[in-house]
Each structure stands twice: as structure tokens, then as C-alpha cells.
Amino acid sequence: MQVQRAERKSTGSRSGSSVAKTLQRSALVPGIPDQSAAYALLAEQCRARVEGLAPRQRDVLAGLAAGHSNKQIAHTLGLSPRTVEIYRAGMMSRLQVRTSAQAMQIAFVAGLVPFDTMTL
């Protein structure tokens, strides 16, 4: 019980995404015999969540993953910024995440944005 409370305090959320939890558990943990199989399973779960999005929600997720603001995404898609906010809220609900960082984890693991195209 105390361990669970400490984990909640350290992660900063009460009900984190199961995908994020799986990512944390399987990432380079000694004792997991086949980490590539665990990552493949995780990637499949992430792809299934992304495929469950509406086309515009997927467009908004791709824009966010590319590092664009709501206004930039709205301009690119020919929408109002408020409409992008609505799509973003729906996208986060369907992905079952609470933060945009969790949504980005799912997008990257699902392969929505290849790592070699990212700029830092």
C-alpha cells in the first residue's frame, strides 16, 4: 500500500495510461527475457489506439508529434484553433491519456512519427 502511494507521488498522476505503465516496466528491465517481444506487444497496443482515432484526430496527433502548436495545426488543416482543441480533447480521451506527453509516447511507439525525422 505504501509502495503504491509512493509510486503515485513520484509519477504525479493517480491513474496513468496502461501503455505508459507498460513502457516504464518493460524499458530495459533486467529479468525480462525477451524485451523485443514486450516492445512489439506495446507497439501493437499503441498502433491499435492510434487506429481507433478519427481521421482528423489522427491529423492533430501527427501535428502535435511534429512539434506544431494548435494554431499551426489549425492553419495547416484549414480549421479554427478552437476546432483543433476539440479534436485534441477527443483524441486524448480515445487514447486514454491525461497529458500530451503520454499522447506523444503513444504516437512515437506506434510509429506515427519516425524517430529519424525528429529534430531537437
PDB file of C-alpha atoms in Angstrom:
ATOM      1  CA  MET A   1       0.000   0.000   0.000  1.00  0.00           C
ATOM      2  CA  GLN A   2       2.758   2.451   0.907  1.00  0.00           C
ATOM      3  CA  VAL A   3       4.705   1.487  -2.218  1.00  0.00           C
ATOM      4  CA  GLN A   4       1.695   2.289  -4.406  1.00  0.00           C
ATOM      5  CA  ARG A   5       1.293   5.693  -2.782  1.00  0.00           C
ATOM      6  CA  ALA A   6       4.981   6.441  -3.252  1.00  0.00           C
ATOM      7  CA  GLU A   7       4.749   5.434  -6.914  1.00  0.00           C
ATOM      8  CA  ARG A   8       1.717   7.701  -7.387  1.00  0.00           C
ATOM      9  CA  LYS A   9       3.555  10.619  -5.808  1.00  0.00           C
ATOM     10  CA  SER A  10       6.648  10.060  -7.915  1.00  0.00           C
ATOM     11  CA  THR A  11       4.722   9.769 -11.194  1.00  0.00           C
ATOM     12  CA  GLY A  12       2.481  12.693 -10.405  1.00  0.00           C
ATOM     13  CA  SER A  13      -0.727  11.018 -11.583  1.00  0.00           C
ATOM     14  CA  ARG A  14      -3.352   8.871  -9.966  1.00  0.00           C
ATOM     15  CA  SER A  15      -4.463   6.871 -12.986  1.00  0.00           C
ATOM     16  CA  GLY A  16      -1.757   6.760 -15.621  1.00  0.00           C
ATOM     17  CA  SER A  17      -2.075   5.209 -19.029  1.00  0.00           C
ATOM     18  CA  SER A  18      -1.631   1.456 -19.182  1.00  0.00           C
ATOM     19  CA  VAL A  19       0.575   1.945 -22.239  1.00  0.00           C
ATOM     20  CA  ALA A  20       2.814   4.345 -20.320  1.00  0.00           C
ATOM     21  CA  LYS A  21       2.982   1.901 -17.413  1.00  0.00           C
ATOM     22  CA  THR A  22       3.925  -0.919 -19.772  1.00  0.00           C
ATOM     23  CA  LEU A  23       6.576   1.308 -21.321  1.00  0.00           C
ATOM     24  CA  GLN A  24       8.078   2.054 -17.919  1.00  0.00           C
ATOM     25  CA  ARG A  25       8.014  -1.578 -16.814  1.00  0.00           C
ATOM     26  CA  SER A  26       9.451  -3.098 -19.976  1.00  0.00           C
ATOM     27  CA  ALA A  27      12.082  -0.485 -20.801  1.00  0.00           C
ATOM     28  CA  LEU A  28      15.465  -2.099 -20.286  1.00  0.00           C
ATOM     29  CA  VAL A  29      14.481  -4.019 -17.200  1.00  0.00           C
ATOM     30  CA  PRO A  30      16.789  -6.881 -16.259  1.00  0.00           C
ATOM     31  CA  GLY A  31      14.901 -10.117 -15.889  1.00  0.00           C
ATOM     32  CA  ILE A  32      12.569  -9.694 -18.843  1.00  0.00           C
ATOM     33  CA  PRO A  33      13.837 -12.455 -21.119  1.00  0.00           C
ATOM     34  CA  ASP A  34      12.663 -11.069 -24.459  1.00  0.00           C
ATOM     35  CA  GLN A  35      12.355  -7.308 -24.383  1.00  0.00           C
ATOM     36  CA  SER A  36      11.886  -7.106 -28.135  1.00  0.00           C
ATOM     37  CA  ALA A  37       8.711  -9.181 -27.770  1.00  0.00           C
ATOM     38  CA  ALA A  38       7.494  -6.894 -24.993  1.00  0.00           C
ATOM     39  CA  TYR A  39       8.180  -3.838 -27.149  1.00  0.00           C
ATOM     40  CA  ALA A  40       6.434  -5.448 -30.134  1.00  0.00           C
ATOM     41  CA  LEU A  41       3.360  -6.052 -27.982  1.00  0.00           C
ATOM     42  CA  LEU A  42       3.479  -2.475 -26.715  1.00  0.00           C
ATOM     43  CA  ALA A  43       3.845  -1.120 -30.250  1.00  0.00           C
ATOM     44  CA  GLU A  44       0.845  -3.163 -31.375  1.00  0.00           C
ATOM     45  CA  GLN A  45      -1.247  -1.775 -28.484  1.00  0.00           C
ATOM     46  CA  CYS A  46      -0.223   1.763 -29.405  1.00  0.00           C
ATOM     47  CA  ARG A  47      -0.998   1.220 -33.097  1.00  0.00           C
ATOM     48  CA  ALA A  48      -4.441  -0.127 -32.165  1.00  0.00           C
ATOM     49  CA  ARG A  49      -5.157   3.011 -30.122  1.00  0.00           C
ATOM     50  CA  VAL A  50      -3.997   5.315 -32.924  1.00  0.00           C
ATOM     51  CA  GLU A  51      -6.065   3.393 -35.485  1.00  0.00           C
ATOM     52  CA  GLY A  52      -9.104   3.910 -33.234  1.00  0.00           C
ATOM     53  CA  LEU A  53      -8.883   7.676 -33.728  1.00  0.00           C
ATOM     54  CA  ALA A  54     -10.997   9.616 -36.198  1.00  0.00           C
ATOM     55  CA  PRO A  55      -9.012  10.864 -39.234  1.00  0.00           C
ATOM     56  CA  ARG A  56      -8.928  14.471 -38.004  1.00  0.00           C
ATOM     57  CA  GLN A  57      -7.876  13.378 -34.523  1.00  0.00           C
ATOM     58  CA  ARG A  58      -5.044  11.432 -36.124  1.00  0.00           C
ATOM     59  CA  ASP A  59      -4.075  14.551 -38.110  1.00  0.00           C
ATOM     60  CA  VAL A  60      -3.983  16.586 -34.886  1.00  0.00           C
ATOM     61  CA  LEU A  61      -1.872  13.917 -33.161  1.00  0.00           C
ATOM     62  CA  ALA A  62       0.567  13.912 -36.087  1.00  0.00           C
ATOM     63  CA  GLY A  63       0.799  17.705 -35.912  1.00  0.00           C
ATOM     64  CA  LEU A  64       1.450  17.631 -32.185  1.00  0.00           C
ATOM     65  CA  ALA A  65       4.049  14.897 -32.603  1.00  0.00           C
ATOM     66  CA  ALA A  66       5.748  17.027 -35.244  1.00  0.00           C
ATOM     67  CA  GLY A  67       6.008  19.816 -32.663  1.00  0.00           C
ATOM     68  CA  HIS A  68       3.353  22.189 -34.018  1.00  0.00           C
ATOM     69  CA  SER A  69       1.095  24.371 -31.897  1.00  0.00           C
ATOM     70  CA  ASN A  70      -2.695  24.252 -32.050  1.00  0.00           C
ATOM     71  CA  LYS A  71      -2.684  27.426 -34.177  1.00  0.00           C
ATOM     72  CA  GLN A  72      -0.176  25.966 -36.641  1.00  0.00           C
ATOM     73  CA  ILE A  73      -2.162  22.734 -36.917  1.00  0.00           C
ATOM     74  CA  ALA A  74      -5.374  24.727 -37.430  1.00  0.00           C
ATOM     75  CA  HIS A  75      -3.797  26.762 -40.216  1.00  0.00           C
ATOM     76  CA  THR A  76      -2.407  23.654 -41.930  1.00  0.00           C
ATOM     77  CA  LEU A  77      -5.729  21.787 -41.759  1.00  0.00           C
ATOM     78  CA  GLY A  78      -7.860  24.838 -42.590  1.00  0.00           C
ATOM     79  CA  LEU A  79      -9.677  24.763 -39.253  1.00  0.00           C
ATOM     80  CA  SER A  80     -10.156  27.180 -36.394  1.00  0.00           C
ATOM     81  CA  PRO A  81      -7.869  26.811 -33.371  1.00  0.00           C
ATOM     82  CA  ARG A  82     -10.923  26.031 -31.220  1.00  0.00           C
ATOM     83  CA  THR A  83     -11.843  23.119 -33.511  1.00  0.00           C
ATOM     84  CA  VAL A  84      -8.322  21.760 -33.133  1.00  0.00           C
ATOM     85  CA  GLU A  85      -8.709  21.999 -29.346  1.00  0.00           C
ATOM     86  CA  ILE A  86     -11.932  19.961 -29.585  1.00  0.00           C
ATOM     87  CA  TYR A  87     -10.249  17.322 -31.759  1.00  0.00           C
ATOM     88  CA  ARG A  88      -7.290  17.260 -29.364  1.00  0.00           C
ATOM     89  CA  ALA A  89      -9.542  16.681 -26.343  1.00  0.00           C
ATOM     90  CA  GLY A  90     -11.348  13.858 -28.150  1.00  0.00           C
ATOM     91  CA  MET A  91      -8.042  12.351 -29.241  1.00  0.00           C
ATOM     92  CA  MET A  92      -6.706  12.323 -25.700  1.00  0.00           C
ATOM     93  CA  SER A  93      -9.913  10.744 -24.450  1.00  0.00           C
ATOM     94  CA  ARG A  94      -9.789   7.975 -27.076  1.00  0.00           C
ATOM     95  CA  LEU A  95      -6.106   7.330 -26.397  1.00  0.00           C
ATOM     96  CA  GLN A  96      -6.958   7.126 -22.679  1.00  0.00           C
ATOM     97  CA  VAL A  97      -4.248   9.601 -21.679  1.00  0.00           C
ATOM     98  CA  ARG A  98      -4.282  12.664 -19.453  1.00  0.00           C
ATOM     99  CA  THR A  99      -1.293  14.605 -20.779  1.00  0.00           C
ATOM    100  CA  SER A 100       0.045  15.458 -24.193  1.00  0.00           C
ATOM    101  CA  ALA A 101       3.352  13.824 -23.216  1.00  0.00           C
ATOM    102  CA  GLN A 102       1.554  10.482 -22.824  1.00  0.00           C
ATOM    103  CA  ALA A 103      -0.114  11.007 -26.209  1.00  0.00           C
ATOM    104  CA  MET A 104       3.314  11.662 -27.754  1.00  0.00           C
ATOM    105  CA  GLN A 105       4.658   8.432 -26.237  1.00  0.00           C
ATOM    106  CA  ILE A 106       1.878   6.504 -27.917  1.00  0.00           C
ATOM    107  CA  ALA A 107       2.419   8.332 -31.224  1.00  0.00           C
ATOM    108  CA  PHE A 108       6.146   7.602 -31.266  1.00  0.00           C
ATOM    109  CA  VAL A 109       5.839   3.964 -30.176  1.00  0.00           C
ATOM    110  CA  ALA A 110       3.056   3.423 -32.737  1.00  0.00           C
ATOM    111  CA  GLY A 111       5.397   4.724 -35.446  1.00  0.00           C
ATOM    112  CA  LEU A 112       3.242   7.723 -36.327  1.00  0.00           C
ATOM    113  CA  VAL A 113       6.366   9.873 -36.418  1.00  0.00           C
ATOM    114  CA  PRO A 114       9.627   8.107 -37.321  1.00  0.00           C
ATOM    115  CA  PHE A 115      12.457   8.882 -34.918  1.00  0.00           C
ATOM    116  CA  ASP A 116      14.846   9.795 -37.746  1.00  0.00           C
ATOM    117  CA  THR A 117      12.635  12.757 -38.779  1.00  0.00           C
ATOM    118  CA  MET A 118      12.619  14.339 -35.317  1.00  0.00           C
ATOM    119  CA  THR A 119      14.692  17.438 -34.705  1.00  0.00           C
ATOM    120  CA  LEU A 120      15.839  18.550 -31.278  1.00  0.00           C
TER     121      LEU A 120
END
